[in-house]
Amino acid sequence: MTTEHMPGLASETIGIWVAAGSRDESRETAGSTHFLEHMLFKGTPTKDAKTIAAAFDRTGGDSNAITAKELTCYYSRCLVTDLSDITALLVDMVSNSNLDAEEFERERGVIIEELAMSADDPGDVLFDDFDELIFGDHPLARPVGATKNQIRVLGHHTLLEHHSTTYVPPRLVIAAAGGATHDEVLGMVEDALAQAGVGSEVGSHPWDISSATAGAGHGRGAREVPTFQSGRSHTVKDTEQLGILLGCEGLEEGHPDRFVYSVLLTMLGGGMSSRLFQSVREDRGLAYAVNCVASQFTDFGTFGIYAGCTPENGQAVVDLALAEWDRLATETPTRSELDAIVSQLSGSMVLGLESSAARMNRLARSEIFGISLESPLDLIERVRSVTAEQVSTMAGDLMSRPKSLSLVGPQADVALP
């Protein structure tokens, strides 16, 4: 368990994290991680689905769950005065979910509808297509929620096995940030475990809630490291705009050069003053949205440039984006431009860490990925230590790597040069 006290706050964000995601599934079990996320809200021996929903709504806060490719999280932001009840509810859901077979069949239809909604969103399709293109046969290529056909055949027994083998320590991490002290949260968690009938154990696996153990691995087991696949894909859709995503291999989570990476992403495509925004949108009027994107995993990362434009502007946008990327690699940024980006990043870091949810997220990811926690002042100093030469060198390194291009939208003659 890992917590952070934020004096003066009347609220707390608490989450139970599982160090497993869709990446850890096989072809046969694809979709079970996301399906299980849904099922944990469907009832325990002492609470039905409506009671769980009402208990979360009563606090007036924010409660939800997320499934990602390497993580799953169940969280709630509530008043400190409601934290004991919410903690007990989350622990009960994670450790005592009914996982009823009839509820499983009903929820199957809900998830298929969710996937259909995602398939209607060109942006979701674009990013899924890009992952499928660059990761090939690797598990990271699959959508987090799997496909409709995979959900149709997913067995109830697969869900039960996934829960029994995955939702156990050391994969489980409890993280909290807000107005409660560490000792207060620890007491609430101990009480919640007792109320849930698991005490300090789930099966034969003890919950280690006494302290954080960053970098412990959390029982993930060995993972196959992916290899970036270059290429081009185009999903033709009847839309007004053409979605464009071009990119290459980037940096993994916790990479030593991550602060240089952050400066590069922001300078090239991280805001209204970024090079891509100014060049593609302001100077040429070729697109409304254009920005840099990055995905980071334990052992791999991707760097990309996203844009949405009319089909006839597609090639010009790609060419201009590559030109700006190359200019950053070949021409060292000025001191004034670097100072402006450092100021932007420093401000966004400090403002972001005023959120208890952001701090809870940071604590959990630090614990799971084994990244040392740094104070806001230390983070700012790390950003300030980045040099213009480092940014230019990294841009050149990324530019030299194999690239891929994904398109979603009307037919268009767009390619990487």
Tab-separated table of C-alpha atoms in Angstrom:
chain	number	residue	atom	x	y	z
A	1	MET	CA	0.000	0.000	0.000
A	2	THR	CA	1.227	3.491	-0.803
A	3	THR	CA	-0.350	6.801	0.239
A	4	GLU	CA	0.279	10.527	0.169
A	5	HIS	CA	-1.137	13.027	2.636
A	6	MET	CA	-2.303	16.326	1.134
A	7	PRO	CA	-3.029	18.575	4.158
A	8	GLY	CA	-6.076	20.807	3.866
A	9	LEU	CA	-8.002	18.585	1.441
A	10	ALA	CA	-11.414	17.333	2.494
A	11	SER	CA	-11.368	14.631	-0.188
A	12	GLU	CA	-9.410	11.462	-0.932
A	13	THR	CA	-8.844	9.397	-4.058
A	14	ILE	CA	-8.259	5.720	-3.435
A	15	GLY	CA	-7.706	2.962	-5.946
A	16	ILE	CA	-7.088	-0.759	-5.978
A	17	TRP	CA	-4.712	-1.496	-8.833
A	18	VAL	CA	-3.982	-4.818	-10.503
A	19	ALA	CA	-0.606	-5.228	-12.216
A	20	ALA	CA	-2.163	-6.968	-15.202
A	21	GLY	CA	-3.914	-5.859	-18.363
A	22	SER	CA	-4.933	-7.028	-21.798
A	23	ARG	CA	-1.279	-7.599	-22.684
A	24	ASP	CA	-1.220	-10.499	-20.228
A	25	GLU	CA	-4.006	-12.383	-22.009
A	26	SER	CA	-3.628	-15.128	-24.582
A	27	ARG	CA	-5.638	-15.349	-27.794
A	28	GLU	CA	-8.009	-17.723	-25.996
A	29	THR	CA	-8.502	-15.465	-22.963
A	30	ALA	CA	-8.563	-12.139	-24.858
A	31	GLY	CA	-11.132	-9.763	-23.380
A	32	SER	CA	-11.226	-11.366	-19.933
A	33	THR	CA	-9.428	-8.473	-18.211
A	34	HIS	CA	-11.900	-5.860	-19.440
A	35	PHE	CA	-14.868	-8.207	-18.951
A	36	LEU	CA	-13.828	-8.777	-15.343
A	37	GLU	CA	-13.700	-5.023	-14.773
A	38	HIS	CA	-17.397	-4.882	-15.652
A	39	MET	CA	-18.298	-7.901	-13.546
A	40	LEU	CA	-16.855	-6.591	-10.299
A	41	PHE	CA	-19.628	-3.985	-10.180
A	42	LYS	CA	-22.328	-6.688	-10.456
A	43	GLY	CA	-22.525	-7.755	-6.824
A	44	THR	CA	-20.950	-9.503	-3.860
A	45	PRO	CA	-22.567	-11.861	-1.315
A	46	THR	CA	-23.707	-8.825	0.720
A	47	LYS	CA	-24.420	-6.236	-1.996
A	48	ASP	CA	-26.202	-6.402	-5.336
A	49	ALA	CA	-25.299	-4.234	-8.333
A	50	LYS	CA	-27.823	-1.520	-7.480
A	51	THR	CA	-26.560	-1.287	-3.895
A	52	ILE	CA	-22.982	-0.890	-5.131
A	53	ALA	CA	-24.007	1.818	-7.615
A	54	ALA	CA	-26.037	3.662	-4.975
A	55	ALA	CA	-23.177	3.510	-2.468
A	56	PHE	CA	-20.804	5.162	-4.947
A	57	ASP	CA	-23.385	7.751	-6.071
A	58	ARG	CA	-24.241	8.685	-2.489
A	59	THR	CA	-20.779	10.154	-1.926
A	60	GLY	CA	-21.218	12.678	-4.738
A	61	GLY	CA	-17.727	11.900	-5.927
A	62	ASP	CA	-16.210	10.147	-8.912
A	63	SER	CA	-16.035	6.341	-9.035
A	64	ASN	CA	-15.083	4.139	-11.947
A	65	ALA	CA	-12.665	1.545	-13.272
A	66	ILE	CA	-10.151	1.444	-16.095
A	67	THR	CA	-8.576	-1.410	-18.006
A	68	ALA	CA	-5.350	-0.746	-19.878
A	69	LYS	CA	-2.808	-2.941	-21.623
A	70	GLU	CA	-0.704	-3.425	-18.498
A	71	LEU	CA	-2.933	-2.239	-15.647
A	72	THR	CA	-6.441	-2.439	-14.213
A	73	CYS	CA	-7.757	-0.027	-11.575
A	74	TYR	CA	-10.891	0.417	-9.468
A	75	TYR	CA	-11.011	3.851	-7.884
A	76	SER	CA	-13.147	6.422	-6.139
A	77	ARG	CA	-12.760	10.066	-5.176
A	78	CYS	CA	-14.839	10.902	-2.129
A	79	LEU	CA	-14.940	12.986	1.030
A	80	VAL	CA	-12.556	11.803	3.728
A	81	THR	CA	-15.634	11.265	5.891
A	82	ASP	CA	-16.871	8.677	3.352
A	83	LEU	CA	-13.484	7.035	2.815
A	84	SER	CA	-13.992	4.172	5.259
A	85	ASP	CA	-17.199	3.045	3.545
A	86	ILE	CA	-15.746	3.436	0.047
A	87	THR	CA	-12.596	1.524	0.967
A	88	ALA	CA	-14.692	-1.325	2.343
A	89	LEU	CA	-16.791	-1.338	-0.829
A	90	LEU	CA	-13.772	-1.485	-3.153
A	91	VAL	CA	-12.101	-4.260	-1.167
A	92	ASP	CA	-15.329	-6.269	-1.099
A	93	MET	CA	-15.756	-5.907	-4.865
A	94	VAL	CA	-12.201	-6.968	-5.655
A	95	SER	CA	-12.035	-9.901	-3.237
A	96	ASN	CA	-15.636	-11.181	-3.040
A	97	SER	CA	-17.299	-10.528	-6.381
A	98	ASN	CA	-20.034	-13.049	-7.187
A	99	LEU	CA	-19.046	-13.363	-10.845
A	100	ASP	CA	-22.470	-14.866	-11.434
A	101	ALA	CA	-22.941	-16.852	-14.653
A	102	GLU	CA	-26.292	-15.239	-15.518
A	103	GLU	CA	-24.884	-11.739	-14.932
A	104	PHE	CA	-21.927	-12.750	-17.089
A	105	GLU	CA	-24.218	-13.550	-20.012
A	106	ARG	CA	-26.154	-10.289	-19.617
A	107	GLU	CA	-22.957	-8.267	-19.456
A	108	ARG	CA	-21.644	-9.968	-22.583
A	109	GLY	CA	-24.230	-8.015	-24.583
A	110	VAL	CA	-23.304	-4.753	-22.844
A	111	ILE	CA	-19.628	-5.193	-23.704
A	112	ILE	CA	-20.427	-6.023	-27.328
A	113	GLU	CA	-22.408	-2.759	-27.468
A	114	GLU	CA	-19.425	-0.914	-25.963
A	115	LEU	CA	-17.125	-2.359	-28.611
A	116	ALA	CA	-19.606	-1.409	-31.323
A	117	MET	CA	-19.615	2.171	-30.006
A	118	SER	CA	-15.814	2.218	-30.139
A	119	ALA	CA	-15.889	0.865	-33.702
A	120	ASP	CA	-18.043	3.856	-34.669
A	121	ASP	CA	-15.438	6.273	-33.295
A	122	PRO	CA	-12.804	6.990	-35.975
A	123	GLY	CA	-10.282	8.047	-33.345
A	124	ASP	CA	-10.563	4.756	-31.459
A	125	VAL	CA	-10.255	2.828	-34.716
A	126	LEU	CA	-7.169	4.827	-35.727
A	127	PHE	CA	-5.220	4.107	-32.555
A	128	ASP	CA	-6.257	0.436	-32.542
A	129	ASP	CA	-5.189	0.143	-36.191
A	130	PHE	CA	-1.824	1.713	-35.419
A	131	ASP	CA	-1.180	-0.741	-32.583
A	132	GLU	CA	-2.188	-3.672	-34.759
A	133	LEU	CA	0.119	-2.437	-37.520
A	134	ILE	CA	3.224	-1.846	-35.424
A	135	PHE	CA	2.931	-4.762	-32.982
A	136	GLY	CA	1.969	-7.517	-35.446
A	137	ASP	CA	1.285	-10.781	-33.580
A	138	HIS	CA	2.303	-9.408	-30.180
A	139	PRO	CA	-0.399	-9.168	-27.441
A	140	LEU	CA	0.003	-5.370	-27.412
A	141	ALA	CA	-1.506	-5.352	-30.905
A	142	ARG	CA	-4.928	-6.385	-29.593
A	143	PRO	CA	-7.542	-3.836	-28.472
A	144	VAL	CA	-7.927	-3.682	-24.686
A	145	GLY	CA	-11.513	-4.910	-24.904
A	146	ALA	CA	-10.726	-7.561	-27.553
A	147	THR	CA	-13.052	-8.009	-30.530
A	148	LYS	CA	-16.783	-8.683	-30.639
A	149	ASN	CA	-16.167	-12.211	-31.901
A	150	GLN	CA	-13.740	-12.921	-29.057
A	151	ILE	CA	-16.246	-11.656	-26.494
A	152	ARG	CA	-19.002	-13.799	-28.019
A	153	VAL	CA	-17.005	-16.981	-27.351
A	154	LEU	CA	-15.344	-16.029	-24.046
A	155	GLY	CA	-16.229	-18.645	-21.429
A	156	HIS	CA	-17.405	-17.972	-17.887
A	157	HIS	CA	-14.775	-20.398	-16.603
A	158	THR	CA	-12.077	-18.239	-18.211
A	159	LEU	CA	-13.271	-15.229	-16.225
A	160	LEU	CA	-13.268	-17.208	-12.962
A	161	GLU	CA	-9.754	-18.474	-13.586
A	162	HIS	CA	-8.518	-14.996	-14.490
A	163	HIS	CA	-9.870	-13.593	-11.218
A	164	SER	CA	-8.515	-16.403	-9.039
A	165	THR	CA	-5.010	-16.278	-10.503
A	166	THR	CA	-4.619	-12.547	-11.117
A	167	TYR	CA	-6.521	-10.684	-8.394
A	168	VAL	CA	-4.133	-11.788	-5.670
A	169	PRO	CA	-1.039	-10.275	-4.091
A	170	PRO	CA	1.605	-9.427	-5.085
A	171	ARG	CA	-0.270	-8.140	-8.156
A	172	LEU	CA	-2.573	-5.947	-6.039
A	173	VAL	CA	-1.587	-2.414	-5.060
A	174	ILE	CA	-3.667	-0.018	-2.979
A	175	ALA	CA	-2.853	3.652	-3.551
A	176	ALA	CA	-4.472	6.708	-1.982
A	177	ALA	CA	-3.886	10.455	-1.896
A	178	GLY	CA	-5.762	13.262	-0.205
A	179	GLY	CA	-6.752	14.615	3.178
A	180	ALA	CA	-6.361	11.385	5.162
A	181	THR	CA	-3.039	10.438	6.735
A	182	HIS	CA	-1.226	7.190	5.970
A	183	ASP	CA	-2.152	5.712	9.348
A	184	GLU	CA	-5.808	6.621	8.826
A	185	VAL	CA	-5.918	4.974	5.404
A	186	LEU	CA	-4.015	1.947	6.701
A	187	GLY	CA	-6.556	1.486	9.492
A	188	MET	CA	-9.450	1.758	7.035
A	189	VAL	CA	-7.885	-0.813	4.714
A	190	GLU	CA	-7.268	-3.235	7.586
A	191	ASP	CA	-10.887	-2.825	8.681
A	192	ALA	CA	-12.096	-3.298	5.100
A	193	LEU	CA	-10.118	-6.537	4.721
A	194	ALA	CA	-11.628	-7.824	7.957
A	195	GLN	CA	-15.150	-6.847	6.856
A	196	ALA	CA	-14.629	-8.588	3.526
A	197	GLY	CA	-13.707	-11.773	5.371
A	198	VAL	CA	-10.156	-11.930	4.061
A	199	GLY	CA	-8.249	-10.311	6.913
A	200	SER	CA	-4.682	-9.931	5.773
A	201	GLU	CA	-4.955	-12.778	3.274
A	202	VAL	CA	-6.663	-13.578	0.018
A	203	GLY	CA	-6.496	-17.349	-0.370
A	204	SER	CA	-2.929	-18.233	0.561
A	205	HIS	CA	-1.529	-14.881	-0.589
A	206	PRO	CA	-1.072	-12.241	2.154
A	207	TRP	CA	-1.919	-8.618	1.409
A	208	ASP	CA	1.228	-6.642	2.183
A	209	ILE	CA	-0.288	-3.295	3.102
A	210	SER	CA	2.365	-2.138	5.522
A	211	SER	CA	4.547	-0.269	3.017
A	212	ALA	CA	5.359	0.338	-0.622
A	213	THR	CA	7.764	-1.999	-2.385
A	214	ALA	CA	8.517	-0.193	-5.627
A	215	GLY	CA	9.985	-2.326	-8.343
A	216	ALA	CA	8.929	-5.618	-6.746
A	217	GLY	CA	7.514	-6.842	-10.058
A	218	HIS	CA	4.098	-7.588	-8.588
A	219	GLY	CA	3.908	-11.096	-9.972
A	220	ARG	CA	3.510	-10.116	-13.609
A	221	GLY	CA	5.720	-12.920	-14.857
A	222	ALA	CA	7.817	-12.806	-18.007
A	223	ARG	CA	6.562	-10.724	-20.917
A	224	GLU	CA	7.639	-10.957	-24.523
A	225	VAL	CA	9.276	-7.720	-25.651
A	226	PRO	CA	7.637	-6.460	-28.866
A	227	THR	CA	9.394	-5.449	-32.066
A	228	PHE	CA	8.265	-2.381	-34.011
A	229	GLN	CA	6.788	-3.259	-37.418
A	230	SER	CA	6.885	-0.604	-40.132
A	231	GLY	CA	4.116	-0.331	-42.713
A	232	ARG	CA	0.911	1.413	-43.749
A	233	SER	CA	-2.765	0.716	-43.070
A	234	HIS	CA	-5.967	2.428	-44.135
A	235	THR	CA	-9.443	1.688	-42.787
A	236	VAL	CA	-11.890	3.281	-45.187
A	237	LYS	CA	-14.789	4.980	-43.397
A	238	ASP	CA	-17.474	7.359	-44.595
A	239	THR	CA	-16.304	10.367	-42.594
A	240	GLU	CA	-15.628	14.008	-43.398
A	241	GLN	CA	-12.063	13.929	-42.113
A	242	LEU	CA	-9.092	11.649	-42.600
A	243	GLY	CA	-7.445	10.581	-39.356
A	244	ILE	CA	-3.659	10.327	-39.589
A	245	LEU	CA	-1.256	8.695	-37.154
A	246	LEU	CA	2.387	8.321	-38.097
A	247	GLY	CA	5.116	7.268	-35.736
A	248	CYS	CA	8.007	5.095	-34.664
A	249	GLU	CA	9.373	3.286	-31.637
A	250	GLY	CA	9.611	5.644	-28.663
A	251	LEU	CA	10.734	5.333	-25.023
A	252	GLU	CA	9.438	2.904	-22.426
A	253	GLU	CA	7.977	3.852	-19.057
A	254	GLY	CA	10.628	5.181	-16.674
A	255	HIS	CA	13.341	5.588	-19.331
A	256	PRO	CA	16.320	7.639	-18.041
A	257	ASP	CA	15.783	10.186	-20.840
A	258	ARG	CA	12.051	10.620	-20.149
A	259	PHE	CA	12.401	14.309	-19.278
A	260	VAL	CA	14.128	15.047	-22.582
A	261	TYR	CA	11.299	13.085	-24.218
A	262	SER	CA	8.670	15.208	-22.462
A	263	VAL	CA	10.315	18.420	-23.649
A	264	LEU	CA	10.525	17.075	-27.205
A	265	LEU	CA	6.861	15.998	-27.262
A	266	THR	CA	5.751	19.376	-25.937
A	267	MET	CA	7.964	21.417	-28.239
A	268	LEU	CA	6.984	19.533	-31.367
A	269	GLY	CA	3.291	18.990	-30.705
A	270	GLY	CA	2.184	19.706	-27.162
A	271	GLY	CA	0.112	22.866	-27.302
A	272	MET	CA	-1.012	25.885	-29.297
A	273	SER	CA	2.529	27.290	-29.456
A	274	SER	CA	4.070	23.979	-30.550
A	275	ARG	CA	5.817	23.702	-33.888
A	276	LEU	CA	3.244	21.378	-35.424
A	277	PHE	CA	0.278	23.488	-34.326
A	278	GLN	CA	1.840	26.679	-35.609
A	279	SER	CA	3.056	25.209	-38.888
A	280	VAL	CA	0.200	22.877	-39.855
A	281	ARG	CA	-2.761	24.808	-38.451
A	282	GLU	CA	-1.843	28.448	-37.980
A	283	ASP	CA	0.483	29.032	-40.934
A	284	ARG	CA	-1.064	26.669	-43.497
A	285	GLY	CA	-4.611	26.027	-42.241
A	286	LEU	CA	-4.353	22.339	-43.157
A	287	ALA	CA	-5.870	20.805	-40.013
A	288	TYR	CA	-7.860	21.695	-36.921
A	289	ALA	CA	-6.160	19.147	-34.642
A	290	VAL	CA	-2.487	18.168	-34.779
A	291	ASN	CA	-0.338	16.974	-31.887
A	292	CYS	CA	2.230	14.481	-30.635
A	293	VAL	CA	1.152	11.306	-28.858
A	294	ALA	CA	3.100	8.685	-26.920
A	295	SER	CA	2.350	5.290	-25.418
A	296	GLN	CA	4.681	3.889	-22.776
A	297	PHE	CA	4.852	0.342	-21.447
A	298	THR	CA	7.229	-1.464	-19.109
A	299	ASP	CA	9.598	-2.467	-21.902
A	300	PHE	CA	8.531	-0.523	-24.993
A	301	GLY	CA	7.140	2.779	-26.161
A	302	THR	CA	5.733	4.471	-29.236
A	303	PHE	CA	6.102	8.028	-30.509
A	304	GLY	CA	3.576	9.445	-32.925
A	305	ILE	CA	2.066	12.474	-34.615
A	306	TYR	CA	-1.721	12.656	-34.911
A	307	ALA	CA	-3.709	14.892	-37.237
A	308	GLY	CA	-7.236	15.123	-38.588
A	309	CYS	CA	-7.815	16.847	-41.930
A	310	THR	CA	-9.747	16.692	-45.184
A	311	PRO	CA	-8.520	13.865	-47.458
A	312	GLU	CA	-7.078	16.234	-50.037
A	313	ASN	CA	-4.822	17.779	-47.358
A	314	GLY	CA	-3.585	14.444	-46.062
A	315	GLN	CA	-0.281	14.189	-47.912
A	316	ALA	CA	0.582	17.823	-47.255
A	317	VAL	CA	-0.021	17.308	-43.521
A	318	VAL	CA	2.195	14.208	-43.444
A	319	ASP	CA	4.958	15.949	-45.390
A	320	LEU	CA	4.834	19.061	-43.215
A	321	ALA	CA	4.790	17.052	-39.996
A	322	LEU	CA	7.856	15.114	-41.100
A	323	ALA	CA	9.552	18.356	-42.121
A	324	GLU	CA	8.989	19.900	-38.674
A	325	TRP	CA	10.215	16.722	-37.017
A	326	ASP	CA	13.355	16.796	-39.185
A	327	ARG	CA	13.901	20.512	-38.523
A	328	LEU	CA	13.902	19.822	-34.790
A	329	ALA	CA	16.504	17.105	-35.400
A	330	THR	CA	18.790	19.205	-37.574
A	331	GLU	CA	18.430	22.673	-36.038
A	332	THR	CA	19.070	23.056	-32.321
A	333	PRO	CA	16.183	24.937	-30.647
A	334	THR	CA	16.868	28.411	-29.352
A	335	ARG	CA	17.307	29.126	-25.658
A	336	SER	CA	14.107	31.190	-25.602
A	337	GLU	CA	12.048	28.377	-27.151
A	338	LEU	CA	13.457	25.854	-24.692
A	339	ASP	CA	12.790	28.174	-21.744
A	340	ALA	CA	9.170	28.575	-22.848
A	341	ILE	CA	8.660	24.812	-23.045
A	342	VAL	CA	10.301	24.253	-19.652
A	343	SER	CA	7.976	26.860	-18.167
A	344	GLN	CA	4.961	25.186	-19.784
A	345	LEU	CA	5.909	21.735	-18.522
A	346	SER	CA	6.763	22.972	-15.034
A	347	GLY	CA	3.417	24.689	-14.711
A	348	SER	CA	1.456	21.705	-15.985
A	349	MET	CA	3.309	19.367	-13.604
A	350	VAL	CA	2.609	21.471	-10.526
A	351	LEU	CA	-1.008	22.143	-11.481
A	352	GLY	CA	-1.565	18.465	-12.251
A	353	LEU	CA	-0.209	17.372	-8.882
A	354	GLU	CA	-2.770	19.528	-7.091
A	355	SER	CA	-5.248	16.773	-8.002
A	356	SER	CA	-5.555	13.892	-5.542
A	357	ALA	CA	-6.477	11.604	-8.446
A	358	ALA	CA	-3.251	12.518	-10.279
A	359	ARG	CA	-1.189	11.896	-7.159
A	360	MET	CA	-2.892	8.561	-6.517
A	361	ASN	CA	-2.209	7.566	-10.102
A	362	ARG	CA	1.441	8.599	-9.783
A	363	LEU	CA	1.875	6.612	-6.575
A	364	ALA	CA	0.408	3.450	-8.073
A	365	ARG	CA	2.378	3.634	-11.308
A	366	SER	CA	5.579	4.279	-9.369
A	367	GLU	CA	4.900	1.207	-7.251
A	368	ILE	CA	3.991	-1.058	-10.159
A	369	PHE	CA	6.606	0.110	-12.655
A	370	GLY	CA	9.371	0.575	-10.099
A	371	ILE	CA	9.908	4.281	-10.795
A	372	SER	CA	11.256	6.319	-7.879
A	373	LEU	CA	8.969	9.098	-6.665
A	374	GLU	CA	10.311	12.620	-6.936
A	375	SER	CA	8.989	15.782	-5.335
A	376	PRO	CA	7.388	18.450	-7.547
A	377	LEU	CA	10.483	20.634	-7.081
A	378	ASP	CA	12.760	17.762	-8.100
A	379	LEU	CA	10.606	17.119	-11.188
A	380	ILE	CA	10.893	20.759	-12.203
A	381	GLU	CA	14.654	20.637	-11.760
A	382	ARG	CA	14.838	17.523	-13.957
A	383	VAL	CA	12.962	19.370	-16.689
A	384	ARG	CA	15.108	22.470	-16.302
A	385	SER	CA	18.254	20.354	-16.695
A	386	VAL	CA	17.252	19.356	-20.254
A	387	THR	CA	19.372	21.031	-22.922
A	388	ALA	CA	18.424	22.075	-26.447
A	389	GLU	CA	21.135	19.802	-27.805
A	390	GLN	CA	19.607	16.790	-26.032
A	391	VAL	CA	16.203	17.541	-27.556
A	392	SER	CA	17.646	17.868	-31.050
A	393	THR	CA	19.691	14.676	-30.680
A	394	MET	CA	16.663	12.692	-29.512
A	395	ALA	CA	14.551	14.054	-32.382
A	396	GLY	CA	17.222	12.846	-34.787
A	397	ASP	CA	17.367	9.426	-33.144
A	398	LEU	CA	13.589	9.035	-33.439
A	399	MET	CA	13.603	10.336	-37.019
A	400	SER	CA	16.133	7.663	-38.026
A	401	ARG	CA	13.903	4.807	-36.833
A	402	PRO	CA	11.509	2.803	-39.046
A	403	LYS	CA	8.088	4.438	-39.261
A	404	SER	CA	4.480	3.406	-39.749
A	405	LEU	CA	1.423	5.272	-41.000
A	406	SER	CA	-2.217	4.524	-40.170
A	407	LEU	CA	-5.177	6.237	-41.793
A	408	VAL	CA	-8.897	6.124	-41.025
A	409	GLY	CA	-11.431	7.866	-43.235
A	410	PRO	CA	-12.215	8.418	-46.909
A	411	GLN	CA	-10.028	6.912	-49.595
A	412	ALA	CA	-6.905	9.056	-50.010
A	413	ASP	CA	-3.527	8.786	-51.684
A	414	VAL	CA	-1.355	9.409	-48.610
A	415	ALA	CA	1.970	7.694	-47.934
A	416	LEU	CA	5.207	8.054	-46.059
A	417	PRO	CA	7.892	9.569	-48.344
